Tab-separated table of C-alpha atoms (C1' of nucleotides) in Angstrom:
chain	number	residue	atom	x	y	z
A	24	MET	CA	88.254	111.217	-28.190
A	25	THR	CA	88.051	111.234	-24.399
A	26	PRO	CA	84.479	110.990	-23.192
A	27	THR	CA	83.041	114.428	-22.676
A	28	PRO	CA	81.675	115.277	-19.254
A	29	PRO	CA	77.939	114.723	-19.232
A	30	GLN	CA	75.765	117.773	-19.436
A	31	THR	CA	72.296	116.681	-18.430
A	32	SER	CA	72.541	113.296	-16.772
A	33	GLY	CA	73.374	114.378	-13.227
A	34	GLN	CA	76.734	113.507	-11.757
A	35	GLN	CA	76.931	109.769	-11.122
A	36	ASP	CA	79.085	109.281	-14.221
A	37	VAL	CA	81.433	112.158	-13.442
A	38	ASP	CA	81.606	110.707	-10.007
A	39	THR	CA	82.881	107.407	-11.322
A	40	ARG	CA	85.667	109.018	-13.309
A	41	GLU	CA	86.546	111.294	-10.415
A	42	ARG	CA	86.563	108.419	-7.944
A	43	LEU	CA	88.939	106.527	-10.206
A	44	LEU	CA	91.274	109.502	-10.456
A	45	ALA	CA	91.233	110.107	-6.726
A	46	SER	CA	91.989	106.479	-5.953
A	47	GLY	CA	94.674	106.338	-8.618
A	48	ALA	CA	96.354	109.485	-7.318
A	49	GLU	CA	96.433	108.114	-3.810
A	50	LEU	CA	97.583	104.599	-4.640
A	51	PHE	CA	100.093	105.476	-7.353
A	52	ALA	CA	101.667	108.123	-5.153
A	53	GLU	CA	102.053	105.500	-2.478
A	54	LYS	CA	103.056	102.483	-4.545
A	55	GLY	CA	104.175	103.822	-7.889
A	56	PHE	CA	102.743	103.239	-11.319
A	57	ASN	CA	104.095	99.738	-11.717
A	58	GLY	CA	103.694	98.824	-8.103
A	59	CYS	CA	99.948	99.055	-8.118
A	60	GLY	CA	97.618	96.985	-10.254
A	61	LEU	CA	94.377	98.149	-11.764
A	62	ALA	CA	92.435	95.683	-9.647
A	63	GLU	CA	93.554	97.498	-6.521
A	64	VAL	CA	92.585	100.898	-7.886
A	65	LEU	CA	89.232	99.482	-8.898
A	66	ARG	CA	88.611	97.916	-5.506
A	67	HIS	CA	89.610	101.131	-3.737
A	68	ALA	CA	87.309	103.209	-5.921
A	69	GLY	CA	84.478	100.674	-5.823
A	70	VAL	CA	84.247	100.705	-9.605
A	71	PRO	CA	84.073	97.672	-11.901
A	72	LYS	CA	86.585	97.126	-14.645
A	73	GLY	CA	84.100	97.831	-17.411
A	74	SER	CA	83.598	101.369	-16.155
A	75	PHE	CA	87.309	101.973	-16.014
A	76	TYR	CA	87.761	101.089	-19.663
A	77	HIS	CA	84.775	103.196	-20.521
A	78	TRP	CA	86.524	106.300	-19.202
A	79	PHE	CA	90.157	105.506	-19.972
A	80	GLY	CA	91.693	103.745	-22.937
A	81	SER	CA	94.436	102.059	-20.957
A	82	LYS	CA	96.312	102.142	-17.686
A	83	GLU	CA	98.888	104.298	-19.422
A	84	GLU	CA	96.332	106.880	-20.499
A	85	PHE	CA	94.968	106.836	-16.966
A	86	GLY	CA	98.462	107.546	-15.652
A	87	ILE	CA	98.890	110.538	-17.928
A	88	ALA	CA	95.521	111.920	-16.851
A	89	LEU	CA	96.679	111.566	-13.254
A	90	ILE	CA	99.919	113.410	-13.901
A	91	GLU	CA	98.108	116.301	-15.522
A	92	ARG	CA	95.541	116.371	-12.772
A	93	SER	CA	98.286	116.462	-10.171
A	94	ARG	CA	99.928	119.378	-11.949
A	95	ASP	CA	96.652	121.277	-12.219
A	96	GLU	CA	95.838	120.774	-8.564
A	97	TYR	CA	99.224	122.017	-7.469
A	98	MET	CA	99.028	124.949	-9.859
A	99	ASP	CA	95.653	125.941	-8.473
A	100	LEU	CA	97.034	125.748	-4.971
A	101	VAL	CA	100.076	127.816	-5.756
A	102	ARG	CA	98.818	130.365	-8.241
A	103	PRO	CA	97.291	132.800	-5.752
A	104	VAL	CA	100.520	132.782	-3.769
A	105	LEU	CA	102.759	133.310	-6.770
A	106	SER	CA	100.736	136.121	-8.212
A	107	ASP	CA	100.414	138.019	-4.961
A	108	ARG	CA	101.994	141.296	-5.939
A	109	LYS	CA	102.157	142.561	-2.380
A	110	THR	CA	105.235	140.464	-1.523
A	111	GLY	CA	108.622	140.167	-3.228
A	112	PRO	CA	109.336	137.391	-5.755
A	113	ILE	CA	111.666	135.357	-3.555
A	114	GLN	CA	109.269	135.490	-0.656
A	115	ARG	CA	106.461	134.342	-2.957
A	116	LEU	CA	108.577	131.453	-4.137
A	117	ARG	CA	109.309	130.467	-0.586
A	118	LYS	CA	105.628	130.507	0.255
A	119	ALA	CA	104.894	128.267	-2.713
A	120	PHE	CA	107.403	125.664	-1.568
A	121	GLU	CA	106.123	125.952	1.979
A	122	LEU	CA	102.700	125.081	0.661
A	123	GLY	CA	104.203	121.928	-0.789
A	124	ARG	CA	105.747	121.156	2.553
A	125	GLU	CA	102.480	121.615	4.384
A	126	HIS	CA	100.777	119.373	1.870
A	127	ALA	CA	103.314	116.625	2.503
A	128	ASP	CA	102.839	117.085	6.231
A	129	SER	CA	99.086	116.821	6.114
A	130	GLU	CA	98.976	113.642	4.049
A	131	ALA	CA	100.064	110.240	5.205
A	132	SER	CA	103.838	110.380	5.289
A	133	THR	CA	104.138	107.894	2.450
A	134	ASP	CA	102.157	110.163	0.195
A	135	VAL	CA	104.379	112.238	-1.973
A	136	CYS	CA	104.084	114.368	-5.075
A	137	LEU	CA	102.879	112.016	-7.782
A	138	VAL	CA	105.056	113.530	-10.473
A	139	THR	CA	108.186	113.148	-8.373
A	140	ARG	CA	107.131	109.687	-7.456
A	141	LEU	CA	106.889	108.649	-11.078
A	142	ALA	CA	110.081	110.435	-12.037
A	143	LEU	CA	112.384	107.735	-10.748
A	144	GLU	CA	110.302	105.042	-12.389
A	145	THR	CA	111.309	106.393	-15.768
A	146	GLY	CA	113.238	103.258	-16.574
A	147	ASN	CA	110.177	101.101	-16.812
A	148	LEU	CA	107.623	103.733	-17.626
A	149	SER	CA	106.310	103.796	-21.144
A	150	GLN	CA	107.451	106.500	-23.508
A	151	SER	CA	104.224	108.469	-23.284
A	152	VAL	CA	104.029	108.537	-19.503
A	153	LEU	CA	107.660	109.575	-19.343
A	154	ALA	CA	106.914	112.390	-21.766
A	155	ALA	CA	104.102	113.608	-19.539
A	156	VAL	CA	106.402	113.664	-16.514
A	157	LYS	CA	109.047	115.523	-18.460
A	158	CYS	CA	106.515	118.032	-19.723
A	159	VAL	CA	105.274	118.886	-16.244
A	160	HIS	CA	108.843	119.325	-15.099
A	161	GLN	CA	109.493	121.780	-17.854
A	162	GLN	CA	106.359	123.719	-16.980
A	163	TRP	CA	107.394	123.973	-13.352
A	164	ASN	CA	110.885	124.910	-14.373
A	165	ALA	CA	109.577	127.730	-16.549
A	166	LEU	CA	107.305	128.942	-13.784
A	167	ILE	CA	110.108	129.132	-11.259
A	168	ALA	CA	112.450	130.741	-13.775
A	169	GLN	CA	109.850	133.426	-14.375
A	170	ILE	CA	109.736	134.300	-10.693
A	171	LEU	CA	113.524	134.316	-10.540
A	172	ARG	CA	113.639	136.761	-13.437
A	173	GLU	CA	111.336	139.054	-11.520
A	174	ALA	CA	113.637	138.723	-8.527
A	175	GLN	CA	116.530	139.614	-10.743
A	176	ALA	CA	114.727	142.668	-12.105
A	177	SER	CA	114.005	143.903	-8.607
A	178	GLY	CA	117.578	143.228	-7.514
A	179	GLU	CA	116.717	140.496	-5.023
A	180	ILE	CA	119.200	138.148	-6.642
A	181	GLY	CA	122.335	138.981	-8.578
A	182	PRO	CA	122.232	139.703	-12.311
A	183	GLY	CA	124.894	137.049	-12.898
A	184	GLU	CA	122.500	134.167	-12.211
A	185	ASP	CA	120.968	132.160	-15.023
A	186	PRO	CA	117.292	131.963	-13.994
A	187	ASP	CA	116.540	128.829	-16.014
A	188	ARG	CA	119.499	126.941	-14.673
A	189	LEU	CA	118.841	128.093	-11.131
A	190	ALA	CA	115.213	127.007	-11.451
A	191	GLY	CA	116.410	123.581	-12.551
A	192	VAL	CA	118.627	123.338	-9.509
A	193	LEU	CA	115.798	124.320	-7.191
A	194	LEU	CA	113.520	121.705	-8.667
A	195	MET	CA	116.214	119.102	-8.408
A	196	LEU	CA	116.818	119.926	-4.752
A	197	TRP	CA	113.137	119.657	-4.049
A	198	GLU	CA	113.073	116.216	-5.576
A	199	GLY	CA	116.032	115.109	-3.521
A	200	ALA	CA	114.287	116.331	-0.393
A	201	THR	CA	111.200	114.402	-1.407
A	202	ILE	CA	113.090	111.124	-1.726
A	203	ARG	CA	114.748	111.747	1.584
A	204	MET	CA	111.404	112.294	3.191
A	205	GLN	CA	110.126	109.110	1.654
A	206	ILE	CA	112.981	107.040	3.053
A	207	GLU	CA	113.111	108.588	6.492
A	208	ARG	CA	109.339	108.942	6.739
A	209	ASP	CA	109.956	112.382	8.137
A	210	ALA	CA	109.202	115.779	6.619
A	211	ARG	CA	112.317	117.294	8.188
A	212	ALA	CA	114.098	116.895	4.870
A	213	LEU	CA	111.769	119.503	3.406
A	214	ASP	CA	112.681	121.909	6.193
A	215	ASP	CA	116.326	121.386	5.377
A	216	PHE	CA	115.468	122.184	1.780
A	217	LEU	CA	113.749	125.440	2.716
A	218	ASP	CA	116.612	126.476	4.982
A	219	LEU	CA	119.195	125.711	2.373
A	220	VAL	CA	117.508	127.379	-0.547
A	221	PHE	CA	116.059	130.472	1.051
A	222	ASP	CA	118.435	131.183	3.903
A	223	ARG	CA	121.720	130.285	2.261
A	224	LEU	CA	121.304	130.039	-1.484
A	225	LEU	CA	118.975	132.960	-2.168
A	226	GLY	CA	119.620	134.313	1.314
A	227	ARG	CA	120.157	137.765	2.828
A	228	ASN	CA	116.478	138.734	2.781
B	27	MET	CA	122.573	79.743	5.994
B	28	THR	CA	123.774	81.224	2.716
B	29	PRO	CA	125.684	78.754	0.581
B	30	THR	CA	129.367	79.032	1.362
B	31	PRO	CA	131.668	79.863	-1.524
B	32	PRO	CA	133.209	76.675	-2.822
B	33	GLN	CA	136.791	76.083	-1.847
B	34	THR	CA	138.079	73.407	-4.116
B	35	SER	CA	135.713	73.020	-7.009
B	36	GLY	CA	137.026	75.721	-9.323
B	37	GLN	CA	134.901	78.751	-10.126
B	38	GLN	CA	131.953	77.753	-12.294
B	39	ASP	CA	129.622	77.954	-9.311
B	40	VAL	CA	130.917	81.305	-8.113
B	41	ASP	CA	130.547	82.412	-11.673
B	42	THR	CA	126.864	81.610	-11.664
B	43	ARG	CA	126.222	83.642	-8.531
B	44	GLU	CA	128.347	86.489	-9.816
B	45	ARG	CA	126.628	86.472	-13.196
B	46	LEU	CA	123.272	86.686	-11.456
B	47	LEU	CA	124.404	89.632	-9.347
B	48	ALA	CA	125.874	91.457	-12.324
B	49	SER	CA	122.708	90.991	-14.377
B	50	GLY	CA	120.537	91.967	-11.440
B	51	ALA	CA	122.541	95.122	-10.776
B	52	GLU	CA	122.265	96.185	-14.388
B	53	LEU	CA	118.596	95.390	-14.898
B	54	PHE	CA	117.308	96.590	-11.524
B	55	ALA	CA	119.203	99.869	-11.881
B	56	GLU	CA	117.543	100.326	-15.235
B	57	LYS	CA	114.039	99.070	-14.494
B	58	GLY	CA	113.701	99.035	-10.749
B	59	PHE	CA	113.106	96.159	-8.417
B	60	ASN	CA	109.452	95.722	-9.236
B	61	GLY	CA	109.839	96.607	-12.875
B	62	CYS	CA	111.972	93.636	-13.704
B	63	GLY	CA	110.968	90.018	-13.335
B	64	LEU	CA	113.214	87.166	-12.341
B	65	ALA	CA	112.777	85.568	-15.745
B	66	GLU	CA	114.463	88.534	-17.378
B	67	VAL	CA	117.384	88.469	-14.967
B	68	LEU	CA	117.726	84.738	-15.544
B	69	ARG	CA	117.648	85.101	-19.298
B	70	HIS	CA	120.181	87.923	-19.209
B	71	ALA	CA	122.527	85.908	-17.007
B	72	GLY	CA	121.986	82.691	-18.906
B	73	VAL	CA	121.140	80.881	-15.688
B	74	PRO	CA	118.177	78.571	-15.061
B	75	LYS	CA	115.730	79.187	-12.284
B	76	GLY	CA	116.919	76.253	-10.231
B	77	SER	CA	120.351	77.782	-9.893
B	78	PHE	CA	118.924	81.093	-8.810
B	79	TYR	CA	117.058	79.532	-5.924
B	80	HIS	CA	120.119	77.565	-5.050
B	81	TRP	CA	122.066	80.755	-4.398
B	82	PHE	CA	119.317	83.060	-3.133
B	83	GLY	CA	116.350	82.351	-0.943
B	84	SER	CA	114.037	84.783	-2.694
B	85	LYS	CA	113.964	87.758	-5.015
B	86	GLU	CA	113.918	89.938	-1.921
B	87	GLU	CA	117.072	88.380	-0.521
B	88	PHE	CA	118.653	88.785	-3.938
B	89	GLY	CA	117.754	92.473	-3.881
B	90	ILE	CA	119.375	92.992	-0.511
B	91	ALA	CA	122.549	91.256	-1.704
B	92	LEU	CA	122.561	93.637	-4.665
B	93	ILE	CA	122.203	96.712	-2.479
B	94	GLU	CA	125.072	95.646	-0.272
B	95	ARG	CA	127.188	94.789	-3.279
B	96	SER	CA	126.474	98.192	-4.777
B	97	ARG	CA	127.532	99.876	-1.562
B	98	ASP	CA	130.737	97.848	-1.330
B	99	GLU	CA	131.677	98.587	-4.924
B	100	TYR	CA	131.205	102.293	-4.430
B	101	MET	CA	133.073	102.235	-1.154
B	102	ASP	CA	136.017	100.484	-2.778
B	103	LEU	CA	136.006	103.069	-5.524
B	104	VAL	CA	135.886	106.000	-3.170
B	105	ARG	CA	137.988	104.875	-0.228
B	106	PRO	CA	141.406	105.675	-1.716
B	107	VAL	CA	140.192	109.152	-2.606
B	108	LEU	CA	138.678	109.870	0.788
B	109	SER	CA	141.663	108.669	2.732
B	110	ASP	CA	144.209	110.573	0.681
B	111	ARG	CA	145.814	112.726	3.353
B	112	LYS	CA	147.647	114.892	0.858
B	113	THR	CA	144.533	116.943	0.006
B	114	GLY	CA	142.109	118.821	2.215
B	115	PRO	CA	138.828	117.227	3.372
B	116	ILE	CA	136.515	119.295	1.180
B	117	GLN	CA	138.635	118.662	-1.870
B	118	ARG	CA	138.569	114.934	-1.120
B	119	LEU	CA	134.827	115.016	-0.798
B	120	ARG	CA	134.542	116.782	-4.122
B	121	LYS	CA	136.719	114.167	-5.772
B	122	ALA	CA	134.529	111.403	-4.378
B	123	PHE	CA	131.400	112.943	-5.853
B	124	GLU	CA	133.200	113.559	-9.118
B	125	LEU	CA	133.944	109.865	-9.244
B	126	GLY	CA	130.227	109.241	-8.970
B	127	ARG	CA	129.642	111.646	-11.801
B	128	GLU	CA	132.202	109.956	-14.014
B	129	HIS	CA	130.640	106.625	-13.262
B	130	ALA	CA	127.239	107.889	-14.360
B	131	ASP	CA	128.803	109.302	-17.476
B	132	SER	CA	130.526	106.111	-18.472
B	133	GLU	CA	127.474	103.896	-18.099
B	134	ALA	CA	124.427	103.938	-20.302
B	135	SER	CA	122.547	107.078	-19.350
B	136	THR	CA	119.671	105.078	-17.910
B	137	ASP	CA	122.000	103.391	-15.482
B	138	VAL	CA	121.964	105.057	-12.146
B	139	CYS	CA	123.063	104.299	-8.624
B	140	LEU	CA	121.081	101.246	-7.606
B	141	VAL	CA	120.491	102.428	-4.068
B	142	THR	CA	119.084	105.745	-5.240
B	143	ARG	CA	117.046	103.948	-7.811
B	144	LEU	CA	115.408	101.761	-5.215
B	145	ALA	CA	114.971	104.620	-2.774
B	146	LEU	CA	111.872	106.008	-4.436
B	147	GLU	CA	110.368	102.550	-4.770
B	148	THR	CA	110.087	102.445	-1.013
B	149	GLY	CA	106.329	102.458	-1.173
B	150	ASN	CA	106.102	99.035	-2.704
B	151	LEU	CA	109.367	97.602	-1.506
B	152	SER	CA	109.183	95.029	1.228
B	153	GLN	CA	110.187	95.981	4.736
B	154	SER	CA	113.520	94.197	4.578
B	155	VAL	CA	114.654	95.723	1.269
B	156	LEU	CA	113.644	99.153	2.516
B	157	ALA	CA	115.693	98.571	5.648
B	158	ALA	CA	118.724	97.729	3.536
B	159	VAL	CA	118.349	100.942	1.547
B	160	LYS	CA	117.982	102.967	4.707
B	161	CYS	CA	121.006	101.326	6.239
B	162	VAL	CA	123.246	102.165	3.284
B	163	HIS	CA	122.025	105.739	3.409
B	164	GLN	CA	122.976	106.026	7.033
B	165	GLN	CA	126.406	104.607	6.329
B	166	TRP	CA	126.999	107.136	3.575
B	167	ASN	CA	125.688	109.890	5.753
B	168	ALA	CA	128.101	108.963	8.517
B	169	LEU	CA	130.984	108.791	6.070
B	170	ILE	CA	130.314	112.257	4.708
B	171	ALA	CA	129.751	113.677	8.167
B	172	GLN	CA	133.143	112.344	9.219
B	173	ILE	CA	134.849	114.205	6.377
B	174	LEU	CA	132.928	117.338	7.233
B	175	ARG	CA	134.094	117.120	10.815
B	176	GLU	CA	137.665	116.995	9.572
B	177	ALA	CA	136.960	120.039	7.445
B	178	GLN	CA	135.595	121.768	10.483
B	179	ALA	CA	138.669	120.902	12.521
B	180	SER	CA	140.934	122.322	9.855
B	181	GLY	CA	138.797	125.426	9.524
B	182	GLU	CA	137.677	124.778	5.959
B	183	ILE	CA	134.053	125.167	6.979
B	184	GLY	CA	132.617	127.181	9.794
B	185	PRO	CA	132.289	125.757	13.318
B	186	GLY	CA	128.596	126.629	13.341
B	187	GLU	CA	127.677	123.873	10.888
B	188	ASP	CA	126.135	120.623	12.052
B	189	PRO	CA	128.151	118.000	10.144
B	190	ASP	CA	125.489	115.293	10.309
B	191	ARG	CA	122.753	117.564	9.108
B	192	LEU	CA	124.938	119.009	6.376
B	193	ALA	CA	125.871	115.493	5.257
B	194	GLY	CA	122.192	114.653	5.001
B	195	VAL	CA	121.600	117.705	2.848
B	196	LEU	CA	124.475	116.794	0.544
B	197	LEU	CA	123.168	113.279	0.092
B	198	MET	CA	119.706	114.579	-0.571
B	199	LEU	CA	120.980	116.990	-3.208
B	200	TRP	CA	122.889	114.198	-4.864
B	201	GLU	CA	119.737	112.152	-5.072
B	202	GLY	CA	117.812	115.011	-6.575
B	203	ALA	CA	120.512	115.432	-9.185
B	204	THR	CA	120.312	111.741	-9.929
B	205	ILE	CA	116.589	111.863	-10.600
B	206	ARG	CA	117.055	114.884	-12.760
B	207	MET	CA	119.676	113.085	-14.784
B	208	GLN	CA	117.358	110.154	-15.168
B	209	ILE	CA	114.549	112.287	-16.550
B	210	GLU	CA	116.623	114.487	-18.807
B	211	ARG	CA	118.943	111.649	-19.830
B	212	ASP	CA	121.775	114.085	-19.360
B	213	ALA	CA	124.536	114.140	-16.754
B	214	ARG	CA	124.537	117.948	-16.667
B	215	ALA	CA	122.424	117.801	-13.534
B	216	LEU	CA	125.381	116.277	-11.711
B	217	ASP	CA	127.579	119.167	-12.839
B	218	ASP	CA	125.031	121.565	-11.434
B	219	PHE	CA	125.202	119.619	-8.201
B	220	LEU	CA	128.993	119.896	-8.036
B	221	ASP	CA	128.909	123.612	-8.814
B	222	LEU	CA	126.260	124.274	-6.234
B	223	VAL	CA	127.732	122.276	-3.412
B	224	PHE	CA	131.418	122.989	-3.813
B	225	ASP	CA	131.479	126.443	-5.357
B	226	ARG	CA	128.627	128.051	-3.490
B	227	LEU	CA	127.683	125.983	-0.469
B	228	LEU	CA	131.102	124.920	0.777
B	229	GLY	CA	132.714	127.494	-1.486
B	230	ARG	CA	135.640	129.914	-1.267
B	231	ASN	CA	138.337	127.304	-1.938
C	1	DT	C1'	142.630	50.831	-7.268
C	2	DC	C1'	138.251	51.458	-8.025
C	3	DA	C1'	133.181	51.050	-6.911
C	4	DT	C1'	129.917	53.830	-4.755
C	5	DG	C1'	127.079	57.180	-2.065
C	6	DG	C1'	125.981	61.732	-1.325
C	7	DG	C1'	126.287	66.665	-1.540
C	8	DA	C1'	126.671	70.694	-4.706
C	9	DG	C1'	124.967	72.687	-8.436
C	10	DT	C1'	122.318	72.755	-12.999
C	11	DA	C1'	118.146	72.376	-15.607
C	12	DG	C1'	113.525	73.526	-16.604
C	13	DA	C1'	108.555	71.979	-16.182
C	14	DC	C1'	105.113	73.424	-13.473
C	15	DC	C1'	102.120	75.921	-9.797
C	16	DG	C1'	98.618	79.338	-8.165
C	17	DG	C1'	98.032	84.088	-8.377
C	18	DT	C1'	97.912	88.521	-10.539
C	19	DC	C1'	98.685	91.460	-14.436
C	20	DG	C1'	96.459	94.649	-18.142
C	21	DG	C1'	92.898	94.217	-21.276
C	22	DT	C1'	88.495	92.347	-23.820
C	23	DC	C1'	83.881	90.894	-24.130
C	24	DT	C1'	79.081	90.307	-23.431
C	25	DA	C1'	75.077	91.404	-20.784
C	26	DC	C1'	72.334	94.624	-18.679
C	27	DA	C1'	70.120	99.110	-16.511
C	28	DC	C1'	68.248	103.327	-17.552
C	29	DG	C1'	66.950	107.848	-19.367
C	30	DA	C1'	65.756	110.417	-23.701
D	10	DT	C1'	65.003	101.945	-29.523
D	11	DC	C1'	69.276	103.710	-29.022
D	12	DG	C1'	73.241	105.762	-26.616
D	13	DT	C1'	75.560	106.023	-22.237
D	14	DG	C1'	77.445	103.896	-18.624
D	15	DT	C1'	77.617	99.862	-15.198
D	16	DA	C1'	78.839	95.157	-14.113
D	17	DG	C1'	81.919	91.385	-13.917
D	18	DA	C1'	83.288	86.923	-16.189
D	19	DC	C1'	86.957	85.811	-18.797
D	20	DC	C1'	91.547	85.853	-21.578
D	21	DG	C1'	96.551	84.991	-22.372
D	22	DA	C1'	100.831	86.523	-20.482
D	23	DC	C1'	103.704	86.798	-16.879
D	24	DC	C1'	104.779	86.948	-11.871
D	25	DG	C1'	107.641	84.776	-7.872
D	26	DG	C1'	108.357	80.396	-6.195
D	27	DT	C1'	108.464	75.002	-5.893
D	28	DC	C1'	109.645	70.585	-7.327
D	29	DT	C1'	111.817	66.739	-9.455
D	30	DA	C1'	115.349	64.959	-12.342
D	31	DC	C1'	119.831	65.005	-13.578
D	32	DT	C1'	125.175	65.690	-13.848
D	33	DC	C1'	129.391	65.931	-11.772
D	34	DC	C1'	132.901	65.602	-8.317
D	35	DC	C1'	135.161	63.520	-4.698
D	36	DA	C1'	135.326	61.303	0.004
D	37	DT	C1'	135.191	56.915	1.636
D	38	DG	C1'	136.437	52.123	2.400
D	39	DA	C1'	137.535	47.302	1.216
DNA sequence: TCATGGGAGTAGACCGGTCGGTCTACACGA
DNA sequence: TCGTGTAGACCGACCGGTCTACTCCCATGA
């Protein structure tokens, strides 16, 4: 279905696909899915249109690949932190979000998590892209809920909390902070998020 | 500069402008500023292109008019609640947000606050539209901060809080909840927001 | 009283540019 | 020679915006 990565022919071809994805991630995060035409992605990547449609069936399919890539990248970044058994669950969670903050700080200030960026475009996103966004959200939600359950088991948070619901709230706060950052062009919103969640909401540690 | 409202000639002309604004508010809230072409707005309003450019200088100018209209509508809705001196500040604030929740509930679930909707489009919004969004945010922020100061004066919240910063956090949470609602097509996210903010964050009342 | 001129507003054909997507031609290694 | 991938001209649809033609109302003045 999707072209398989080449085995013998060197890396020029992989390069093309990878260049497209990198350009797409950058430009879509900055301008949104509908706000950026293929021509611009192509120009930025230095790839002709024919090559694009060799690797991807449509702009939509390209978008979904980008969403999944974005999730995988973030997961890779965060996994070692989350699975570090030397620190408590809440502290691990905090570190994971701090990684996200640092990421936002290091990029151009307009650059924001692609998944969040696409989330508010849902109204004019196609059904399949929307589904991909939703799916990643659920995965993140489950991941956070898992950590919260650990925290509950170790007594770091009260047994009365619903981990799934609390995870949803955390994710939702993070998204709000991301919009705020986007408007104000200032990562301070993410600091406010960290303060709020870890000092006041899950506090006393 | 802008065409003055007609004084003597009845209301057909005002009607045209109003119909355009109503259609624009509905369609832009659903599809975003860039996700919806003028032709669609025109068709929905039953107004020819010539009339549109009679009333508005450009799509951009139209967008700014919509943002300001959205703000005014919400302000009118919320003002009586916020200025009701019979209830405490925090309770008034809660009521105002609950009004927002009810509004979201009554509309089609895709329909969301226009200002929030445009906020994440900042990347591909023109400078002037972005400025309008930012301006409305600051006005809301100031409004909330004012209420919080009252709450501080009456001892409902601690004197250590920074009202402006806290107002920013509240607004940011609200936006996160709005995105969440958009993705899940479910207003439960707004309930979570209300619980979090008023039962836990500003709690004990 | 009524002809008339002009501004307000309606109506939609039309413009160049850009959109996502298709198509053919070609380079190159196995 | 055939499959893989590059290259870009080209397509119809649609974008925001312009332009001309037209209707209608009413202010003016003899």
